[in-house]
Amino acid sequence: MHQKIAREMNLSETAFIRKLHPTDDFTQSSRFGLRWFTPASEVPLCGHATLASAAVLFHKIKNVNSALTFVTLSGELKARKAGDGIVLDLPLYPAQPQDFHEVKDLIKTAIGDTLVQDIRYSPDTRKLLVRLSDTYDRSFLEKLKVNTQNLLQVENTGKVKGLILTLKGQPGGQTQAFDFYSRYFAPWVGVAEDPVTGSAHTVLSSYWSQQLGKKDMHAFQCSCRGGQLEISLRSDGRVDIRGGAAVVLEGTLTA
């Protein structure tokens, strides 16, 4: 039923919050179960749907707690109020160097002759991180036409479940300064392009922290429905990602 509902919603992920015990209460309890489904499959981690779930509980249900814990396939995830935003406590996943020749067909199919500066792979998340050349700017990444239609034929081993394109940030100038930019594609789980991806930033945060020598970063995912993320790496090997959420639609699901 969850999968059928997610297919009908036809968004990157649909989140389902559940009580852990029959006596729990959505207004009073601080721990809930949480699952995420794309239109095609269940996924082990989704940041923006977790943010949305916390926002609904905090702002619509009026949950009395300042912090919530979600029991998920990725372990316990915490969300807490922070001013007018919400901070997610997420795992941090390292990415290891990846041999270009093993993934050259995938990259060529996705972005053609676009210059690539670095390639990393996260075995924990099965995400391939492709850093574009520093000679490109944000507008190039925003306008880049990415071919996702043929990726399933090129990569069908199960090794890669998501493709991250990322670019080093630029000084502010006339636009706001960001430490890095990204876009994320996951046709392997039924999502051509995801608008803002918390799970991708569990990998991006680790990578760019090493590259830039920074623990606190400001990122922008520049899809058509993109968004800003405030990132802070913690000493316990996890990452806090802060963002905002807005309710755009309410409805009732009937049988």
Coordinates of C-alpha atoms in Angstrom, one line a residue:
M1 CA 0.0 0.0 0.0
H2 CA 2.9 2.4 0.8
Q3 CA 4.4 1.7 -2.6
K4 CA 1.1 2.2 -4.4
I5 CA 0.5 5.6 -2.6
A6 CA 4.1 6.7 -3.5
R7 CA 3.5 5.8 -7.1
E8 CA 0.3 7.8 -7.1
M9 CA 2.0 10.8 -5.5
N10 CA 4.8 10.5 -8.1
L11 CA 7.3 12.6 -6.2
S12 CA 10.9 11.8 -5.5
E13 CA 10.0 10.3 -2.1
T14 CA 6.8 10.0 -0.2
A15 CA 7.3 9.7 3.6
F16 CA 5.2 7.6 6.0
I17 CA 5.3 8.4 9.7
R18 CA 4.0 5.7 12.1
K19 CA 3.5 5.3 15.8
L20 CA 6.0 2.9 17.4
H21 CA 3.4 1.8 20.0
P22 CA -0.4 1.8 20.0
T23 CA -0.4 4.2 23.0
D24 CA 1.8 6.8 21.3
D25 CA 0.4 10.2 20.3
F26 CA 1.4 12.3 17.4
T27 CA 1.2 15.5 19.5
Q28 CA 3.0 14.2 22.7
S29 CA 5.4 11.4 21.6
S30 CA 8.9 12.2 20.6
R31 CA 9.8 8.9 18.7
F32 CA 8.2 7.7 15.5
G33 CA 8.8 5.2 12.8
L34 CA 9.6 6.6 9.3
R35 CA 9.8 5.0 5.9
W36 CA 10.4 6.6 2.4
F37 CA 9.3 5.4 -1.0
T38 CA 10.1 6.6 -4.5
P39 CA 7.5 5.9 -7.2
A40 CA 9.5 2.6 -7.8
S41 CA 10.9 1.4 -4.5
E42 CA 11.6 1.9 -0.8
V43 CA 14.9 3.7 -0.1
P44 CA 17.1 3.5 3.1
L45 CA 17.5 7.3 3.6
C46 CA 15.8 10.5 2.4
G47 CA 16.7 13.8 3.9
H48 CA 14.2 16.2 2.5
A49 CA 11.2 13.9 3.2
T50 CA 12.5 13.6 6.8
L51 CA 12.6 17.4 7.0
A52 CA 9.1 17.5 5.7
S53 CA 7.9 14.9 8.2
A54 CA 9.4 16.8 11.1
A55 CA 7.9 20.1 9.8
V56 CA 4.4 18.5 9.7
L57 CA 4.7 17.2 13.2
F58 CA 6.2 20.4 14.6
H59 CA 4.0 23.0 12.7
K60 CA 0.8 21.2 11.7
I61 CA 0.3 18.6 14.4
K62 CA 1.8 20.9 17.0
N63 CA 4.0 18.3 18.5
V64 CA 5.1 19.6 21.9
N65 CA 8.7 18.4 21.7
S66 CA 11.6 20.5 20.5
A67 CA 13.4 17.4 19.1
L68 CA 12.1 14.2 17.4
T69 CA 13.7 10.8 16.8
F70 CA 12.8 8.8 13.7
V71 CA 13.5 5.0 13.7
T72 CA 14.4 4.2 10.1
L73 CA 16.3 1.8 7.8
S74 CA 19.4 4.1 8.4
G75 CA 19.1 3.8 12.2
E76 CA 17.8 6.6 14.4
L77 CA 17.6 10.0 12.9
K78 CA 17.0 13.1 14.9
A79 CA 15.3 16.4 13.9
R80 CA 15.2 19.5 16.1
K81 CA 13.8 23.0 15.9
A82 CA 16.4 25.7 15.1
G83 CA 14.8 29.1 14.8
D84 CA 12.6 29.2 11.7
G85 CA 14.3 26.0 10.4
I86 CA 14.9 22.4 11.2
V87 CA 18.2 20.6 11.8
L88 CA 18.5 17.0 10.8
D89 CA 21.1 14.7 12.5
L90 CA 22.3 12.4 9.7
P91 CA 25.0 9.8 9.2
L92 CA 28.2 10.9 7.4
Y93 CA 29.4 8.6 4.6
P94 CA 33.0 8.8 3.2
A95 CA 33.6 8.3 -0.5
Q96 CA 36.6 6.5 -1.9
P97 CA 38.6 7.2 -5.1
Q98 CA 37.0 5.5 -8.1
D99 CA 38.8 4.3 -11.2
F100 CA 37.5 6.3 -14.2
H101 CA 37.6 3.4 -16.6
E102 CA 35.2 1.4 -14.5
V103 CA 32.5 4.1 -14.8
K104 CA 33.5 6.0 -18.0
D105 CA 30.5 4.7 -19.9
L106 CA 28.1 5.8 -17.2
I107 CA 29.7 9.3 -17.0
K108 CA 29.9 9.6 -20.8
T109 CA 26.2 8.7 -21.2
A110 CA 25.2 11.1 -18.5
I111 CA 27.2 14.2 -19.3
G112 CA 28.9 13.7 -22.6
D113 CA 32.3 15.5 -23.0
T114 CA 31.9 17.6 -19.8
L115 CA 35.3 17.9 -18.1
V116 CA 35.6 15.9 -14.9
Q117 CA 38.0 16.7 -12.1
D118 CA 37.5 13.9 -9.6
I119 CA 35.4 10.8 -9.2
R120 CA 34.5 9.1 -5.8
Y121 CA 32.3 6.3 -4.8
S122 CA 30.4 5.7 -1.6
P123 CA 29.9 2.0 -0.9
D124 CA 27.6 2.7 2.0
T125 CA 25.0 4.6 -0.1
R126 CA 26.0 3.2 -3.6
K127 CA 26.3 6.8 -4.9
L128 CA 28.8 7.9 -7.5
L129 CA 30.2 11.4 -6.9
V130 CA 31.4 13.2 -10.0
R131 CA 33.2 16.5 -9.5
L132 CA 33.1 18.7 -12.6
S133 CA 36.1 20.8 -13.6
D134 CA 36.8 24.0 -11.5
T135 CA 36.7 25.8 -14.9
Y136 CA 32.9 25.6 -14.8
D137 CA 30.6 27.9 -12.9
R138 CA 27.2 27.5 -11.2
S139 CA 25.3 28.5 -14.3
F140 CA 27.0 25.7 -16.3
L141 CA 25.9 23.1 -13.8
E142 CA 22.3 24.5 -13.7
K143 CA 22.0 24.4 -17.5
L144 CA 23.8 21.1 -18.1
K145 CA 21.6 18.6 -19.9
V146 CA 21.9 15.2 -18.2
N147 CA 20.9 12.1 -20.0
T148 CA 19.2 9.8 -17.4
Q149 CA 17.1 7.8 -19.9
N150 CA 19.9 5.4 -20.9
L151 CA 21.7 5.1 -17.5
L152 CA 19.8 2.0 -16.6
Q153 CA 21.2 0.2 -19.6
V154 CA 24.7 1.4 -19.1
E155 CA 24.8 0.6 -15.3
N156 CA 22.7 -2.4 -14.3
T157 CA 25.1 -4.2 -11.9
G158 CA 23.5 -2.7 -8.8
K159 CA 26.7 -1.0 -7.8
V160 CA 25.4 2.6 -8.5
K161 CA 22.0 3.7 -7.3
G162 CA 22.6 7.5 -7.5
L163 CA 24.7 9.9 -9.5
I164 CA 25.9 13.1 -7.8
L165 CA 27.3 15.9 -9.9
T166 CA 29.1 18.5 -7.9
L167 CA 31.1 21.7 -8.4
K168 CA 33.3 23.8 -6.2
G169 CA 31.6 27.0 -5.0
Q170 CA 32.5 30.5 -6.0
P171 CA 33.0 33.9 -4.2
G172 CA 29.7 35.8 -3.7
G173 CA 30.0 38.7 -6.2
Q174 CA 26.4 39.5 -7.3
T175 CA 25.1 36.1 -6.1
Q176 CA 25.3 34.5 -2.6
A177 CA 28.5 32.6 -1.9
F178 CA 28.3 28.8 -1.5
D179 CA 31.0 26.3 -0.7
F180 CA 29.8 23.8 -3.3
Y181 CA 27.0 23.1 -5.7
S182 CA 25.3 19.8 -6.7
R183 CA 22.7 18.0 -8.7
Y184 CA 21.4 14.5 -8.0
F185 CA 20.0 11.8 -10.3
A186 CA 18.7 8.4 -9.4
P187 CA 16.8 6.7 -12.2
W188 CA 17.8 3.4 -10.7
V189 CA 15.2 4.0 -8.0
G190 CA 12.7 5.7 -10.2
V191 CA 13.8 9.3 -9.7
A192 CA 15.2 11.1 -12.8
E193 CA 16.4 14.1 -10.9
D194 CA 15.8 14.9 -7.2
P195 CA 15.3 18.6 -6.2
V196 CA 17.1 18.7 -2.9
T197 CA 18.8 15.6 -1.5
G198 CA 19.8 15.1 2.1
S199 CA 21.1 11.6 1.5
A200 CA 23.5 12.9 -1.3
H201 CA 24.8 15.5 1.2
T202 CA 25.8 12.9 3.6
V203 CA 28.4 12.0 1.0
L204 CA 29.0 15.5 -0.3
S205 CA 29.6 16.9 3.2
S206 CA 32.3 14.3 3.8
Y207 CA 34.0 15.0 0.5
W208 CA 33.9 18.8 0.5
S209 CA 35.0 19.0 4.1
Q210 CA 38.2 17.2 3.2
Q211 CA 38.7 19.2 0.0
L212 CA 38.0 22.6 1.6
G213 CA 39.3 21.9 5.1
K214 CA 36.0 23.1 6.6
K215 CA 33.5 21.7 9.0
D216 CA 30.8 24.3 8.4
M217 CA 29.6 24.8 4.9
H218 CA 26.8 26.4 2.9
A219 CA 25.6 24.4 -0.1
F220 CA 23.2 24.8 -2.9
Q221 CA 21.5 22.0 -4.9
C222 CA 20.8 23.7 -8.2
S223 CA 18.0 21.7 -9.8
C224 CA 14.9 23.6 -11.1
R225 CA 13.4 23.1 -7.6
G226 CA 16.7 23.5 -5.8
G227 CA 17.5 24.7 -2.3
Q228 CA 20.1 25.8 0.2
L229 CA 21.6 23.6 2.9
E230 CA 23.6 24.7 6.0
I231 CA 26.0 21.9 6.9
S232 CA 28.0 21.3 10.1
L233 CA 30.2 18.2 10.6
R234 CA 30.2 16.9 14.1
S235 CA 33.0 15.3 16.1
D236 CA 31.0 12.1 16.5
G237 CA 31.2 11.3 12.8
R238 CA 27.7 12.6 11.9
V239 CA 26.5 15.7 10.1
D240 CA 23.9 18.3 11.0
I241 CA 22.0 19.6 7.9
R242 CA 19.7 22.6 8.4
G243 CA 16.9 23.6 6.1
G244 CA 13.4 25.0 5.9
A245 CA 10.1 23.5 4.9
A246 CA 6.8 25.0 3.7
V247 CA 3.4 23.3 3.5
V248 CA 2.1 23.6 0.0
L249 CA -0.8 21.1 0.0
E250 CA -3.0 19.3 2.4
G251 CA -5.5 16.6 1.7
T252 CA -7.2 13.5 3.0
L253 CA -6.5 10.0 1.6
T254 CA -9.6 7.9 1.1
A255 CA -9.7 4.2 0.6

